Coordinates of C-alpha atoms in Angstrom, one line a residue:
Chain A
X1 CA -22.9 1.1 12.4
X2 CA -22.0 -1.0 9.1
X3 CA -20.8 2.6 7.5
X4 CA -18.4 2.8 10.3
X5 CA -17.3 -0.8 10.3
X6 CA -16.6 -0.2 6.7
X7 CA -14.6 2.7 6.9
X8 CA -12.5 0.9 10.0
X9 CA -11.9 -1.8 7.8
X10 CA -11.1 0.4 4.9
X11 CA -8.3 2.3 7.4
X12 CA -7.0 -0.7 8.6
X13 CA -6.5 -2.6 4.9
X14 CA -4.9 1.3 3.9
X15 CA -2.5 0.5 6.9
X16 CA -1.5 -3.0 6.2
X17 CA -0.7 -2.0 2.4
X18 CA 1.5 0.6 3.9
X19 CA 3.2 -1.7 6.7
X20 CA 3.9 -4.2 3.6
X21 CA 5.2 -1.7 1.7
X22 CA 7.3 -0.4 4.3
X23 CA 8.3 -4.1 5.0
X24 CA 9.5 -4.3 1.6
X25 CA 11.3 -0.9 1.9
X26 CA 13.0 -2.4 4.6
X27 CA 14.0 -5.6 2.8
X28 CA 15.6 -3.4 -0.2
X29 CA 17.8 -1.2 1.6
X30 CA 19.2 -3.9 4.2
X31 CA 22.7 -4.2 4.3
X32 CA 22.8 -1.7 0.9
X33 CA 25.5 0.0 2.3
X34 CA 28.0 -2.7 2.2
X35 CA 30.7 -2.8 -0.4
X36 CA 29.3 -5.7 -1.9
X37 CA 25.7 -5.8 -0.8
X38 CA 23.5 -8.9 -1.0
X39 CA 21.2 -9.4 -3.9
X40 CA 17.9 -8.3 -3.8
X41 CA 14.4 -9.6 -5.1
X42 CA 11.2 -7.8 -5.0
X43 CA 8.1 -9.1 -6.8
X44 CA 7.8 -6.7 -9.7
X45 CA 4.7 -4.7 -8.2
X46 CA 6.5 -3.9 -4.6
X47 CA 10.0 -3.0 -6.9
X48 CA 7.7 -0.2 -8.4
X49 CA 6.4 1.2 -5.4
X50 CA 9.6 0.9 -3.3
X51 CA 11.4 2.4 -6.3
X52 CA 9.5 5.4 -6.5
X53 CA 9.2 6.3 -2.2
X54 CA 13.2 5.6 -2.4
X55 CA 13.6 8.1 -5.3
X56 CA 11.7 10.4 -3.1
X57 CA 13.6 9.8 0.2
X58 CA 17.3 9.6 -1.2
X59 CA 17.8 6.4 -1.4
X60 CA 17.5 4.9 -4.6
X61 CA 21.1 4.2 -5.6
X62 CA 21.2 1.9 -3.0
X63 CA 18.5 0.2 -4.6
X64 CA 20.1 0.3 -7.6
X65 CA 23.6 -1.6 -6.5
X66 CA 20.9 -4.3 -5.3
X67 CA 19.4 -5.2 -8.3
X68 CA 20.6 -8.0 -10.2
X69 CA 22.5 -7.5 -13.4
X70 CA 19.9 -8.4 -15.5
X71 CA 17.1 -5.5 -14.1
X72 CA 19.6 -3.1 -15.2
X73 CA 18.6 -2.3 -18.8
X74 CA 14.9 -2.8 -17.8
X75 CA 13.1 0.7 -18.0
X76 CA 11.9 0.3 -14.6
X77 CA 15.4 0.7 -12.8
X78 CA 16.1 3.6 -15.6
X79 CA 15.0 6.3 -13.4
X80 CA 17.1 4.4 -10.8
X81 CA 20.2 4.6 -12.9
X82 CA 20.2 7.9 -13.1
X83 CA 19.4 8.8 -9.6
X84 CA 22.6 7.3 -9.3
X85 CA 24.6 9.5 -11.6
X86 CA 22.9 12.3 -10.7
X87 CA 23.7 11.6 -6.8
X88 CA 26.8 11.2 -8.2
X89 CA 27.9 14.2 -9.9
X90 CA 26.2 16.7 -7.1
X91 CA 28.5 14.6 -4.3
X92 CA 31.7 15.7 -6.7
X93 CA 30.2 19.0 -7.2
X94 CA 29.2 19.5 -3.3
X95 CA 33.1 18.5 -2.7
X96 CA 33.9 21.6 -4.5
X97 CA 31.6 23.7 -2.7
X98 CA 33.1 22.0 0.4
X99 CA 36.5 23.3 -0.2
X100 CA 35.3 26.7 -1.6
X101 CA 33.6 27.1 2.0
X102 CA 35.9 25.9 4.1
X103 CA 38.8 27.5 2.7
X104 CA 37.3 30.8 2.6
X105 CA 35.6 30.7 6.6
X106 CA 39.3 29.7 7.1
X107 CA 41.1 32.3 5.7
X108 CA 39.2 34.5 7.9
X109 CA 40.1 32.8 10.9
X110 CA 37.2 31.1 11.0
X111 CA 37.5 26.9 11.8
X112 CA 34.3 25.2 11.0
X113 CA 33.3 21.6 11.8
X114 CA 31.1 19.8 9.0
X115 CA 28.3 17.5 10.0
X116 CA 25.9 15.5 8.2
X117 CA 25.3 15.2 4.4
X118 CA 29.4 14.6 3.4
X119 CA 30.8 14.0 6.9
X120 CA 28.6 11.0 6.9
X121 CA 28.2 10.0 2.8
X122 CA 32.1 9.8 2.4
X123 CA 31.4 6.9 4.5
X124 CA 29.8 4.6 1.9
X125 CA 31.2 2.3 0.0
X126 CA 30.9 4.6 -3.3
X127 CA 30.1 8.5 -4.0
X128 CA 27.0 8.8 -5.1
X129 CA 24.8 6.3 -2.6
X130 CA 24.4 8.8 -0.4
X131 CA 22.6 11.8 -1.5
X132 CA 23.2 15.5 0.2
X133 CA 22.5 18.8 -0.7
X134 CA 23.4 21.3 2.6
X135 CA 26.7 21.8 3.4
X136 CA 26.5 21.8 7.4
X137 CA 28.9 24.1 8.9
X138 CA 29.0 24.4 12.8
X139 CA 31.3 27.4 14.0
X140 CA 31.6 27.9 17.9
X141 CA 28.8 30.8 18.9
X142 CA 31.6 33.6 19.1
X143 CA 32.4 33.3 15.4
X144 CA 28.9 32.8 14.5
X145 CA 27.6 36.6 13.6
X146 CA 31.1 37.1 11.8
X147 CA 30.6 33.5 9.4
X148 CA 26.9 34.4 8.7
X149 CA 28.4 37.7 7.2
X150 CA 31.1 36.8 5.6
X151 CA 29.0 33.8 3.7
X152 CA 26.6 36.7 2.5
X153 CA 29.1 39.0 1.1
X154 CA 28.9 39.2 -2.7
X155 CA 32.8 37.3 -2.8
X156 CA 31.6 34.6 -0.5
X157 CA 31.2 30.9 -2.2
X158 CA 27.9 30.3 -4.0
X159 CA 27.0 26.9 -2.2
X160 CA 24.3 26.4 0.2
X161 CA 25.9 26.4 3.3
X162 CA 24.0 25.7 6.4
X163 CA 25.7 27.5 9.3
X164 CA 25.0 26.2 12.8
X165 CA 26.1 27.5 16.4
X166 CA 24.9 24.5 17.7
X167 CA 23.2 21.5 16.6
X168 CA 19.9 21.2 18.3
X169 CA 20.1 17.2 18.6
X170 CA 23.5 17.8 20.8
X171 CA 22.1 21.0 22.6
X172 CA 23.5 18.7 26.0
X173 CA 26.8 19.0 25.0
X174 CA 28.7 22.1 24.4
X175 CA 30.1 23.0 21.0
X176 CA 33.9 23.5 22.8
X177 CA 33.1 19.6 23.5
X178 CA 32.2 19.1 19.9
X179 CA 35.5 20.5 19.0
X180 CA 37.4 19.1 21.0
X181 CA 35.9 15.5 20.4
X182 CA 36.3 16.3 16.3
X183 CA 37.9 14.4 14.1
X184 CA 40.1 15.3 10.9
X185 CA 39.4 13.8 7.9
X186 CA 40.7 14.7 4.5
X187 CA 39.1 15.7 1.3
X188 CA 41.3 16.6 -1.8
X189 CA 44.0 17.3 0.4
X190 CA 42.2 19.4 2.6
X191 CA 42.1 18.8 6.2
X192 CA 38.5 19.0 7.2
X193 CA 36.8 18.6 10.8
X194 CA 34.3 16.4 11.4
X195 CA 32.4 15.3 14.3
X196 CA 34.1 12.5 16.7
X197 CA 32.4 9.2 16.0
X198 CA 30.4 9.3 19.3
X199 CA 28.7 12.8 18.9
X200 CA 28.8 11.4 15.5
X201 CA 26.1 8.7 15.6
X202 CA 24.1 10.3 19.0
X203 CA 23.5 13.0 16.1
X204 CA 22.3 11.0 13.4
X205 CA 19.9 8.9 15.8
X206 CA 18.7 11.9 17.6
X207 CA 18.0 13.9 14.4
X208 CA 16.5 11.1 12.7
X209 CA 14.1 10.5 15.4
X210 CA 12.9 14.0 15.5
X211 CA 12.2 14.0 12.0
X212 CA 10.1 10.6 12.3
X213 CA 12.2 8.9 10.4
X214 CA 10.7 9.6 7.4
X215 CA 13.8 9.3 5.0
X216 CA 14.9 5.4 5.4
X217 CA 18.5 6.4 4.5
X218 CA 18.5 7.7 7.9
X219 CA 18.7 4.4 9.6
X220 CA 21.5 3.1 6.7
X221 CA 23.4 6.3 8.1
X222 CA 23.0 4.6 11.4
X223 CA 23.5 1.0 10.6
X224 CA 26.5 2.3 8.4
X225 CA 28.1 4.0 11.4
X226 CA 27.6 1.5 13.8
X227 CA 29.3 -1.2 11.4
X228 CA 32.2 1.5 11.2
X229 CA 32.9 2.4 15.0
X230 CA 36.3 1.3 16.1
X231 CA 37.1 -0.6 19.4
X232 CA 38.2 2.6 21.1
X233 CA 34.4 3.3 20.8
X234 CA 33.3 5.2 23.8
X235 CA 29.8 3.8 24.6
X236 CA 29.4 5.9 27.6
X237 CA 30.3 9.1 26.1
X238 CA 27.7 8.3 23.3
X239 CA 25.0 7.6 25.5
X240 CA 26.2 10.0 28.6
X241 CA 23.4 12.5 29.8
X242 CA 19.8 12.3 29.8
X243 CA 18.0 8.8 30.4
X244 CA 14.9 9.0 28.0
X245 CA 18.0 10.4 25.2
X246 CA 20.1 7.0 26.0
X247 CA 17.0 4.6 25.1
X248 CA 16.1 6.6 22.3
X249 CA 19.8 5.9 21.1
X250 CA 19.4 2.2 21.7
X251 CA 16.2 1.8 20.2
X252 CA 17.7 3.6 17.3
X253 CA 20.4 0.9 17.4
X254 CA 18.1 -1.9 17.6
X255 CA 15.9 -1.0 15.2
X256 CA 19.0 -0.9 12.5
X257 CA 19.4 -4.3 13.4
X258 CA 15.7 -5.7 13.4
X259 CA 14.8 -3.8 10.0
X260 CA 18.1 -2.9 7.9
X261 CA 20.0 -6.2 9.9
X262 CA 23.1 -4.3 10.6
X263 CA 25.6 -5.8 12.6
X264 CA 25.0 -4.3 16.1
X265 CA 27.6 -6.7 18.2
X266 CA 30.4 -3.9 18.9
X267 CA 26.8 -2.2 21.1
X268 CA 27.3 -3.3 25.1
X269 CA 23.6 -3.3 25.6
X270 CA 22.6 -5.6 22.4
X271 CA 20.2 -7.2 24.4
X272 CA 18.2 -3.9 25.3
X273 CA 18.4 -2.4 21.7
X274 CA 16.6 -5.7 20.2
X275 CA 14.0 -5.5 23.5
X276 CA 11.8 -2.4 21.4
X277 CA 8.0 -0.9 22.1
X278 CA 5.4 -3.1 20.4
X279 CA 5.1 0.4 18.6
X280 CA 7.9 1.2 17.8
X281 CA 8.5 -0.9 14.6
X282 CA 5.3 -1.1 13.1
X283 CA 5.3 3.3 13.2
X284 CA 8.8 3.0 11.4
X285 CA 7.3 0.1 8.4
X286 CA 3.9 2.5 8.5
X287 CA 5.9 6.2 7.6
X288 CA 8.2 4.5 4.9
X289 CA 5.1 2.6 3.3
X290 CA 3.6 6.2 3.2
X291 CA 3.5 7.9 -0.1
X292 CA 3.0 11.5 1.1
X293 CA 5.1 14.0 3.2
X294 CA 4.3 16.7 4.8
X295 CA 7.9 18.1 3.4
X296 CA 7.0 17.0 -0.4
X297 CA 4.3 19.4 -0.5
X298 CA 2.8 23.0 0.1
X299 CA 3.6 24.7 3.3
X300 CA 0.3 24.9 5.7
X301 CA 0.3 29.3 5.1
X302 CA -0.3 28.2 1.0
X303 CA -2.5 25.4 2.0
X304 CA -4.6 27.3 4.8
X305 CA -5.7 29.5 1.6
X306 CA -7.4 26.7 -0.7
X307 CA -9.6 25.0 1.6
X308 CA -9.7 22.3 -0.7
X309 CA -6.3 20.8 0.4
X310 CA -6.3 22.3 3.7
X311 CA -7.9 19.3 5.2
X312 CA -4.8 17.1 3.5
X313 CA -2.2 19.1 5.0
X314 CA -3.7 18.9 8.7
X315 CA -3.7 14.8 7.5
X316 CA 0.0 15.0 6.7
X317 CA 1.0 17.0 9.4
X318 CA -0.6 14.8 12.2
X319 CA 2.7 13.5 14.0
X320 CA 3.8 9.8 13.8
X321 CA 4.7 8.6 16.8
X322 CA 7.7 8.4 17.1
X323 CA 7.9 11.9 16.1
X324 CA 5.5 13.0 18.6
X325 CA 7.5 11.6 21.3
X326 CA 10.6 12.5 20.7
X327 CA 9.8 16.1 20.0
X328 CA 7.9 16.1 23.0
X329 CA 10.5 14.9 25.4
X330 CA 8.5 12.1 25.9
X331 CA 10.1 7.6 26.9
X332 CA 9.7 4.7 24.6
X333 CA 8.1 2.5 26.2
X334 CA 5.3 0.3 26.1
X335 CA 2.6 3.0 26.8
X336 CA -0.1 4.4 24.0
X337 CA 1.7 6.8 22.1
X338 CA -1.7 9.1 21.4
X339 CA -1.1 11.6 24.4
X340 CA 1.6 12.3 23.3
X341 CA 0.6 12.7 19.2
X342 CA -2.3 14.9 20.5
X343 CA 0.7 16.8 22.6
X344 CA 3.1 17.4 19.6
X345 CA -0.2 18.8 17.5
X346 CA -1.3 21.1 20.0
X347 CA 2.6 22.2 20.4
X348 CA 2.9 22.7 16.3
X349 CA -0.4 24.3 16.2
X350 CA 0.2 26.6 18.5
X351 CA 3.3 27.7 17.3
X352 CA 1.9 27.6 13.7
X353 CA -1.1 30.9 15.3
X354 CA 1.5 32.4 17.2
X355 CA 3.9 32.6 13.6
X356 CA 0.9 33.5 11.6
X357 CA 0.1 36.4 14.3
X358 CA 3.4 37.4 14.8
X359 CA 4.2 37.5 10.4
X360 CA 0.6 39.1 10.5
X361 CA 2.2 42.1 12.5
X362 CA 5.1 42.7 10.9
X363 CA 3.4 42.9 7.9
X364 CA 0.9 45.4 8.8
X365 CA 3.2 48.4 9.0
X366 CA 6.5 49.8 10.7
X367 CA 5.3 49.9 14.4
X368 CA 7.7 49.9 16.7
X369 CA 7.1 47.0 18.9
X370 CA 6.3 45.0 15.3
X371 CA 9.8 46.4 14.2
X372 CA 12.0 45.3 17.3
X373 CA 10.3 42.0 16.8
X374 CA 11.4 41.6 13.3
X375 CA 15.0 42.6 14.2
X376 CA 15.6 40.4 16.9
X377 CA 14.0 37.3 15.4
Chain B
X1 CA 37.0 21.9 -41.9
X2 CA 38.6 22.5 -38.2
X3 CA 39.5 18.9 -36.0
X4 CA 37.7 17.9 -33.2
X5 CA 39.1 19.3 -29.9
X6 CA 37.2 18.2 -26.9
X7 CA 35.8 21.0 -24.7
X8 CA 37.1 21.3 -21.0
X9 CA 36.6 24.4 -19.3
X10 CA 33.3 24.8 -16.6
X11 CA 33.2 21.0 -17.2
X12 CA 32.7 18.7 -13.8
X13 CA 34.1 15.3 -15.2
X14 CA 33.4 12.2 -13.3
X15 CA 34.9 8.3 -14.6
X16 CA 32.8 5.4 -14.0
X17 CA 33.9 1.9 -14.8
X18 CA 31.3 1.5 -17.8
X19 CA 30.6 5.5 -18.1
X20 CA 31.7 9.3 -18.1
X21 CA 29.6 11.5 -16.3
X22 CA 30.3 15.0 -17.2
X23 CA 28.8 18.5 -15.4
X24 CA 28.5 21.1 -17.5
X25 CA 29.0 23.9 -14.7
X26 CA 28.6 26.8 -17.4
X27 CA 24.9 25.5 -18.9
X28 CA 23.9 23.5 -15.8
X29 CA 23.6 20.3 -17.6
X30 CA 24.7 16.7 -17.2
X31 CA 25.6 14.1 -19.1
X32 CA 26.6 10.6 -19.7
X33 CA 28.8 9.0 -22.1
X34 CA 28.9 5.4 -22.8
X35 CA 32.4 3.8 -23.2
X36 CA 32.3 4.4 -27.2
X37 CA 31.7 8.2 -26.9
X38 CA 33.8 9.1 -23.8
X39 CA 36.9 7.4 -25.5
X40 CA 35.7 9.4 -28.6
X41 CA 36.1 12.9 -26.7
X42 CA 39.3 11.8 -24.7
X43 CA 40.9 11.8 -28.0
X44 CA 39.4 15.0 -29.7
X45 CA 42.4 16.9 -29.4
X46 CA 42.1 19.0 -31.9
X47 CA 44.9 17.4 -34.4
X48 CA 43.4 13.5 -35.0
X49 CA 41.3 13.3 -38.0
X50 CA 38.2 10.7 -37.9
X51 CA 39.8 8.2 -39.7
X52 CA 42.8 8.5 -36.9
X53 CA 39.9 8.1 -33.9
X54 CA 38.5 5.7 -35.9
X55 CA 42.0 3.8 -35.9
X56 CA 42.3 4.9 -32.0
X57 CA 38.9 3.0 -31.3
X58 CA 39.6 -0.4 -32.6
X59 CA 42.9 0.1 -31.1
X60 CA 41.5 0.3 -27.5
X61 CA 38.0 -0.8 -27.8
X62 CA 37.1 -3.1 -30.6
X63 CA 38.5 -4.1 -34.2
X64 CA 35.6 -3.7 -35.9
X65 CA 34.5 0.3 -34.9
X66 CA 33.9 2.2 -38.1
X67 CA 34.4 5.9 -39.4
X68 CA 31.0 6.1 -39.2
X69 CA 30.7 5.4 -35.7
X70 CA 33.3 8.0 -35.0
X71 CA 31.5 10.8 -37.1
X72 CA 27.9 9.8 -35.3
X73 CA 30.4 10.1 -31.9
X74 CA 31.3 13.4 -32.9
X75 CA 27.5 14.8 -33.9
X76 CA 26.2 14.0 -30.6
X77 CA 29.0 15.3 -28.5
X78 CA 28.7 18.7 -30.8
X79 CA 25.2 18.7 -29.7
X80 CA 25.9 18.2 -26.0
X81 CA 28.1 21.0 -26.3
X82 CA 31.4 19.2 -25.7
X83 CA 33.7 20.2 -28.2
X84 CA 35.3 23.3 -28.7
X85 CA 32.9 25.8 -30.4
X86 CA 35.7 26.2 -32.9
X87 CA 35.1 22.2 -33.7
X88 CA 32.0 24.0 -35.1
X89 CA 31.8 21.8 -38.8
X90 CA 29.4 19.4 -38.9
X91 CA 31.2 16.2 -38.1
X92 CA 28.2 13.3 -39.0
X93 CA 25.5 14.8 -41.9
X94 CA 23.3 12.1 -42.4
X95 CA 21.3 11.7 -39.2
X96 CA 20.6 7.8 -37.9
X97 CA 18.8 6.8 -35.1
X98 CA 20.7 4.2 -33.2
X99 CA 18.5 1.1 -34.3
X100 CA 19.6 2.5 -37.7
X101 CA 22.8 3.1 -37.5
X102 CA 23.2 -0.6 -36.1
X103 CA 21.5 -2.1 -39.0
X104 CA 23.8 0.1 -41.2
X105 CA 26.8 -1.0 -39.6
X106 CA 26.0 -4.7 -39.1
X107 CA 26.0 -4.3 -35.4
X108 CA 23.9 -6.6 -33.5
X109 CA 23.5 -8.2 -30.0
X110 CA 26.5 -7.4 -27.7
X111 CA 28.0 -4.8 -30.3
X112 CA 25.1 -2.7 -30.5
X113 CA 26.5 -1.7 -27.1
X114 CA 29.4 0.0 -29.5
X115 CA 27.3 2.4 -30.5
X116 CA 28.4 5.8 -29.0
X117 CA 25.9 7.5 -26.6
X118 CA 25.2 10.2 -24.8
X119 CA 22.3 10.4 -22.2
X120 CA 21.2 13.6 -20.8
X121 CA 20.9 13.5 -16.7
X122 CA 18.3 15.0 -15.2
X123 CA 17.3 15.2 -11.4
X124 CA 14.2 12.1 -11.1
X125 CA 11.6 13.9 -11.3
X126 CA 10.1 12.4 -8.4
X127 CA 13.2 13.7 -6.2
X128 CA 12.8 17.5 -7.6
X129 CA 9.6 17.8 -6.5
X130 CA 10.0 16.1 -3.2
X131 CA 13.1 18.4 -1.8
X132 CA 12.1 21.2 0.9
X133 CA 14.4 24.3 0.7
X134 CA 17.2 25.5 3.2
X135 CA 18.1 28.2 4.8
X136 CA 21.1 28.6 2.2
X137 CA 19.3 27.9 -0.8
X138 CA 16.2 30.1 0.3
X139 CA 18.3 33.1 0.6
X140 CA 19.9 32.3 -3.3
X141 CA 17.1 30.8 -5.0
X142 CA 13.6 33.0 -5.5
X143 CA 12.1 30.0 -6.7
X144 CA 12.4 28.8 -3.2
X145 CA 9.7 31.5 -2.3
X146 CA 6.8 29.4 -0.3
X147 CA 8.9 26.0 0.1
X148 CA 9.2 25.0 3.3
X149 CA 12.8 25.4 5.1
X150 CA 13.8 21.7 6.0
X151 CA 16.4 23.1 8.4
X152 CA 15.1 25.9 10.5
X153 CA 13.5 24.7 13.7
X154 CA 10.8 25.1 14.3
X155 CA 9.8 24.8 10.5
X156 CA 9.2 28.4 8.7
X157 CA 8.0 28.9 4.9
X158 CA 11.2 30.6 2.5
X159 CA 9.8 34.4 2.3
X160 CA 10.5 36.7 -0.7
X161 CA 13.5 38.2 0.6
X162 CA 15.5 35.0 0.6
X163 CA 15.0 34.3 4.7
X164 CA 13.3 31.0 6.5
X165 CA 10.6 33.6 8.5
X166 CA 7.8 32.8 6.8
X167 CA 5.0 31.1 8.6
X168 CA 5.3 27.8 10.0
X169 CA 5.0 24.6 7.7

């Protein structure tokens, strides 16, 4: 009884050093993405911790352009510095490999449509803020098979594109629509096209969502496209479609402005997006305090083999809520988020037996059922 | 003894207000010059002499920059790799340590800051280790092997063989 008291209080002590620290996460990126954004000060402690989750999330140049002039030759902000350059130089080299790719789907008749990484970092005040390493390419399904080959021919560009046929966030609109809804932007004198402003941000809050929102930059992304939208803004077409999709968009919204105070006043339903689940907030603070990530470390088929960290894996991979109910299809609202947490695990778990089986097969020899398996998949 | 001349080729060059950052695409290496050494290297075109740099840095950046300051310039960039490999002489023979070289020159407080430099960039640590694999970079990197593949839904380990159908992660 007192052993269990203990350990309850332990858990809960573990989770209000994580909320703070996710609180002050939250204080150090807000309004980062301006041109000229407001000074920052952290007590020396928190500026350690946040400075080390924000070199492992991508965002520690924006923490950088917050500190005051006189933190910038202190050691601690070193590593910060040269996040910063480092972002720097691989958003001038990725530009390269931008062009190289483009140019070369193109010459083959092939017109792609970049997303993410660039088509939303060239948006910052300053290259280099925004860190990206895939080059997201989304051809239309026809051209698919023909891209994939060309980009794995030995002439092809040596960059890492990511080719899509469809984005999964936007699977209720129709890549035509994307198209047609693109917009051209250009980079070196290269005409490039990019997502329209309203598939635009329904992509970054749908796929930050379904990620949990573990990488803050995320919700910068979001508060740095909502501060850019134009007055021809189509609300409607942004939030058109699904109902449980919409409020996921405008919690998205809202919670830019309650943690990163962006200014959400161009959104119609302002007073909805600031009306969030008690949950919702406090699941956001609680994953960026976190020090860990299932994506830092060993994938579960290397962990599943040393017992020893097998049981911190299953730990990491247990689904944060907002996670779990977005991957699960499920609302936000004021309801206890643990069905659908237990949902998401027995989902990834299943999937997890049915990939080990099915790798387990195609390993054990050239069957033919094993075979056709492999080719199709 | 050949002249200076600044290096260019399979070089990624990228001007800050108070810095150069330069990618050396050929050895995969970054680095950053300070205002001192980048106006150094702009200048190493193969026909000044030190005492002419020397007489180019007062010029544009402060009357008191020495010869010395030029030839210590001119070691590190060599040692970057950033000159010509015909610039092959040794520029600076006496090696200083920055604290040293201050106190040689008389440097102190604000002009320290003269003193050329040239830091090497390296990924954080912290963000090398954190970053999953791709699809893209799977397929070209074999050090990928095992990583998970951030991009593939639903999540598959990078397999020998450069493709995201690994098991789950």
């Amino acid at each position: 009884m007192y052993g269990s008291r203990l350990l309850s209080r332990a858990l809960s002590l573990s989770t209000m050093e994580r909320m703070l620290i996710g609180r002050a996460v939250a204080a150090a990126l807000a309004q980062s993405w301006h041109p000229v954004p407001p000074p920052l000060s952290l007590r020396p402690h928190l500026l350690a911790e946040v400075s080390a989750l924000l070199q492992r999330t991508g965002g520690a140049a924006l923490l950088w352009r917050r500190l005051p002039e006189d933190l910038h030759r202190d050691d601690q902000t070193a590593e910060l510095h040269q996040a910063f350059r480092h972002h720097r130089l691989q958003h001038v080299l990725r530009e390269r490999n931008i062009i190289e790719a483009i140019t070369f789907l193109r010459s083959a008749g092939i017109q792609p449509l970049l997303a993410k990484g660039w088509a939303i970092a060239r948006l910052y005040p300053e290259k280099g803020l925004r860190p990206f390493g895939d080059i997201d390419l989304l051809v239309r399904p026809e051209q698919y098979r023909r891209a994939s080959a060309l980009l794995s021919e030995p002439g092809a560009p040596q960059c890492c594109v990511d080719l899509h046929e469809e984005f999964r966030e936007l699977r209720d609109r129709t890549v035509q629509q994307l198209f047609d809804r693109s917009r051209k932007v250009v980079l070196n004198e290269l005409p490039i096209l990019v997502l329209g402003p309203e598939d635009q941000l329904r992509h970054c809050c749908l796929h930050m969502l379904a990620d949990g929102m573990w990488r803050p930059l995320w919700l910068c992304d979001v508060a740095l496209l909502l501060e850019s939208i134009s007055s021809d803004f189509d609300w409607d077409l942004c939030l058109a479609g699904d109902r449980t999709r919409a409020k996921w968009i405008t919690c998205s919204v809202g919670l830019a402005r309650t943690l990163l105070h962006a200014d959400i006043s161009a959104f119609p339903l302002h007073r909805e997006a600031l009306n969030l689940p008690r949950w919702l907030v406090p699941a956001v603070l609680h994953q960026w305090g976190k020090k860990e990530h299932y994506m830092h470390g060993d994938p579960m088929s290397v962990r599943a083999t040393k017992p020893k960290t097998l049981l911190k894996g299953l730990q990491l991979r247990w689904p944060n809520p907002i996670q779990a109910t977005v991957c699960t299809g499920g609302p936000f609202n004021e309801a206890p988020r643990l069905p659908f947490q237990i949902a998401e695990c027995v989902r990834r778990g299943t999937n997890f037996i049915r990939e080990v089986h099915r790798n387990k097969t195609v390993a054990a020899g050239p069957t033919a059922p094993a075979r056709e398996n492999a080719n199709t998949g | 003894m050949k002249l200076p001349r600044a290096r260019h080729d399979d070089l990624l060059i990228e001007e800050l207000p108070d810095e150069t950052l330069i990618y050396d695409l050929k050895r995969d290496r970054a680095h950053c010059l300070n205002k001192t050494a980048a106006l150094i290297w702009r200048r190493c075109d193969g026909r000044s002499t030190v005492a002419q740099l020397a007489s180019r840095l007062r010029e544009e950046l402060h009357p008191d920059a020495e010869e010395e300051l030029v030839s210590m310039a001119l070691a590190k960039l060599q040692r970057a790799r950033l000159l010509d490999d015909s610039s092959s002489a040794r520029f600076f023979r006496k090696s200083y340590s920055r604290r040293e070289m201050a106190r040689h020159l008389g440097l102190t407080g604000g002009l320290a800051l003269l003193l050329p430099a040239i830091v090497s960039i390296v990924a954080p640590t912290a963000v090398a280790a954190a970053s999953c694999t791709t699809a893209a970079a799977c397929n070209l990197d074999p050090r990928n092997v095992g990583k998970c593949c951030c991009d593939v839904s639903p999540r598959k380990a990078c397999k020998s063989g450069g493709k995201c159908t690994g098991v789950a992660c």
